[in-house]
Amino acid sequence: MNIRLPVTLPPAPDELLSSWISRHAAFYAVTPQTILNHCLPEAASLRAVDLHLPKGQARRIASMFSTDSTTVRSMTFEKATKPVHRFIARVPIQSCVKYTPSMPGPVPIRRSQLQGWRITCPICGDWLHDGTRADDSKALAPYRDAALQGEKLLNDEAEGGTPSWGSPMELARLLLVRRISWPLPREDDL
């Protein structure tokens, strides 16, 4: 049986489980892996618990952090299939201006910051920013409605929503694959 932590920090909205564990580790001045090993010695890494967290492990984490397993599982990508994992970044690739925290200590990482298909914040609905300075709002304006529909399609699949005639993630992957010109270049040309 795991020992409960005497102080638990509330999770931020849409926070990733590994981020929540890391913030606790910083509070207790230990490494995130130490906290993880204390609760789940069999877990390979923080990334592993973000992508695949069986119910038993979720219950053990919930017990240690004095919360319920539903809350813990909502901070993971448990419903995401293997094809969806290709669209989940290892580090934050975007952020919401409204939800940039002003609290001291480690900044919470939100699930949406890793979701390559997201273009809007799931909390407030504002556009996510990727850190580039380019403002293409005028050029992209005609495509916003279609982009929002695409985001919804991909998000529904990623979050275990209703299946359609074809996997939207697989279709997106095929659209993003670099094409080889035909006829094939000669070996000397490469």
XYZ file of C-alpha atoms in Angstrom:
190
model
C 0.000 0.000 0.000
C 1.360 3.412 -0.944
C 1.736 6.116 1.631
C -0.331 9.204 0.860
C 1.514 12.421 0.333
C 0.883 14.845 3.206
C 0.499 17.809 0.818
C -1.059 17.486 -2.621
C -1.218 20.252 -5.179
C -4.457 20.671 -7.123
C -4.132 19.766 -10.784
C -4.397 22.636 -13.240
C -7.196 22.423 -15.822
C -6.208 20.023 -18.628
C -2.890 19.239 -16.852
C -0.859 16.258 -17.975
C -0.246 13.549 -15.345
C 3.536 13.688 -15.730
C 3.387 17.458 -15.196
C 1.357 17.028 -12.015
C 3.804 14.417 -10.724
C 6.733 16.702 -11.639
C 5.208 19.646 -9.771
C 4.849 17.452 -6.681
C 8.455 16.318 -7.071
C 9.609 19.942 -7.186
C 7.535 20.705 -4.076
C 9.130 17.797 -2.201
C 12.599 18.536 -3.666
C 13.015 15.114 -5.268
C 13.162 13.964 -8.871
C 9.934 13.162 -10.719
C 11.201 9.602 -11.204
C 11.507 9.250 -7.402
C 7.830 10.131 -6.944
C 6.859 7.797 -9.779
C 8.963 4.921 -8.409
C 7.453 5.409 -4.955
C 3.977 4.900 -6.367
C 4.570 2.721 -9.434
C 7.932 0.934 -9.277
C 7.056 -0.965 -12.470
C 6.471 2.213 -14.533
C 9.150 2.775 -17.139
C 8.864 6.549 -17.403
C 6.598 9.546 -16.972
C 5.868 9.494 -20.705
C 4.752 5.864 -20.378
C 2.161 6.705 -17.707
C 0.922 9.626 -19.826
C 0.259 7.318 -22.781
C -0.852 4.104 -21.068
C -2.119 3.887 -17.502
C -3.971 0.705 -16.510
C -6.829 1.051 -14.024
C -4.863 -0.533 -11.162
C -2.015 1.932 -11.588
C -4.465 4.826 -11.786
C -5.998 3.714 -8.481
C -2.543 3.572 -6.815
C -1.635 7.057 -8.044
C -5.051 8.368 -6.971
C -4.556 6.897 -3.495
C -1.104 8.443 -3.131
C -2.331 11.871 -4.256
C -5.625 11.713 -2.301
C -7.863 11.965 -5.350
C -9.980 9.636 -7.453
C -8.783 7.468 -10.325
C -11.121 9.233 -12.789
C -9.235 12.481 -12.203
C -5.893 10.723 -12.665
C -6.990 8.986 -15.876
C -8.359 12.257 -17.300
C -4.809 13.652 -17.149
C -3.499 10.945 -19.495
C -3.894 9.984 -23.139
C -5.349 6.603 -22.139
C -7.974 6.560 -24.899
C -5.475 7.413 -27.615
C -4.673 4.570 -29.988
C -1.200 3.865 -31.387
C -1.803 5.924 -34.570
C -2.830 8.881 -32.378
C 0.441 8.630 -30.415
C 2.240 9.907 -33.532
C 0.411 13.212 -33.103
C 1.303 13.620 -29.402
C 4.487 15.635 -28.935
C 7.107 14.816 -26.294
C 7.477 18.462 -25.275
C 4.999 21.359 -25.410
C 4.613 22.700 -28.928
C 1.922 25.327 -28.305
C 0.238 27.275 -25.543
C -2.788 29.385 -24.693
C -2.095 33.020 -23.865
C -4.926 33.100 -21.290
C -3.656 30.027 -19.453
C -0.029 30.935 -19.083
C 0.265 30.497 -15.321
C 1.580 33.206 -13.065
C 2.153 30.887 -10.117
C 5.606 30.306 -8.656
C 7.352 27.013 -9.244
C 7.151 24.647 -12.193
C 4.653 25.606 -14.862
C 1.922 22.993 -15.451
C 2.021 21.341 -18.858
C -1.434 20.933 -20.334
C -2.472 17.982 -22.443
C -3.465 20.361 -25.244
C 0.105 21.674 -25.445
C 1.187 18.258 -26.766
C -1.765 17.525 -29.033
C -0.567 18.206 -32.560
C -4.116 18.337 -33.920
C -5.308 21.069 -31.544
C -5.575 24.626 -32.779
C -7.813 25.933 -29.980
C -7.562 25.792 -26.195
C -9.997 23.179 -24.804
C -10.562 25.354 -21.717
C -11.307 28.802 -23.146
C -11.633 28.165 -26.899
C -8.999 30.738 -27.891
C -6.449 29.988 -30.593
C -3.290 28.241 -29.440
C 0.054 29.841 -30.261
C 3.127 27.928 -31.313
C 5.717 30.524 -30.369
C 6.388 31.825 -33.868
C 6.130 35.531 -34.485
C 4.325 35.229 -37.812
C 0.754 36.442 -37.786
C -1.024 34.682 -40.614
C -4.517 35.449 -39.335
C -5.582 37.216 -42.554
C -4.192 34.501 -44.817
C -5.773 31.716 -42.731
C -9.141 33.418 -42.128
C -10.960 31.646 -45.010
C -9.886 28.252 -43.642
C -10.764 28.698 -39.951
C -14.140 26.930 -40.084
C -12.664 23.957 -41.937
C -9.733 23.875 -39.512
C -12.107 23.813 -36.537
C -14.050 20.944 -38.102
C -10.786 19.073 -38.692
C -9.699 19.667 -35.107
C -13.025 18.277 -33.861
C -12.755 15.210 -36.110
C -9.224 14.421 -34.949
C -9.995 15.190 -31.308
C -13.054 12.935 -31.340
C -10.909 10.028 -32.516
C -8.083 10.810 -30.108
C -10.373 11.079 -27.092
C -12.273 7.897 -27.901
C -15.185 9.509 -29.665
C -17.400 8.113 -32.356
C -15.624 6.268 -35.169
C -16.218 7.337 -38.754
C -15.832 5.530 -42.078
C -12.073 6.049 -41.929
C -9.593 6.956 -39.251
C -9.137 10.759 -39.345
C -5.662 10.356 -37.818
C -4.633 7.897 -40.512
C -6.004 10.203 -43.213
C -4.091 13.154 -41.715
C -0.923 11.059 -41.561
C -1.310 10.143 -45.239
C -1.814 13.808 -46.148
C 1.341 14.769 -44.271
C 3.568 12.025 -45.717
C 6.285 13.336 -47.976
C 5.703 12.122 -51.518
C 8.410 10.635 -53.725
C 8.564 12.095 -57.203
C 8.040 9.782 -60.151
C 10.026 8.560 -61.958
C 12.294 7.672 -59.086
C 15.569 9.612 -59.088
C 18.694 7.727 -60.040
C 21.076 6.811 -57.262
C 23.637 9.343 -58.586
C 21.021 12.096 -58.275
C 20.484 11.437 -54.565
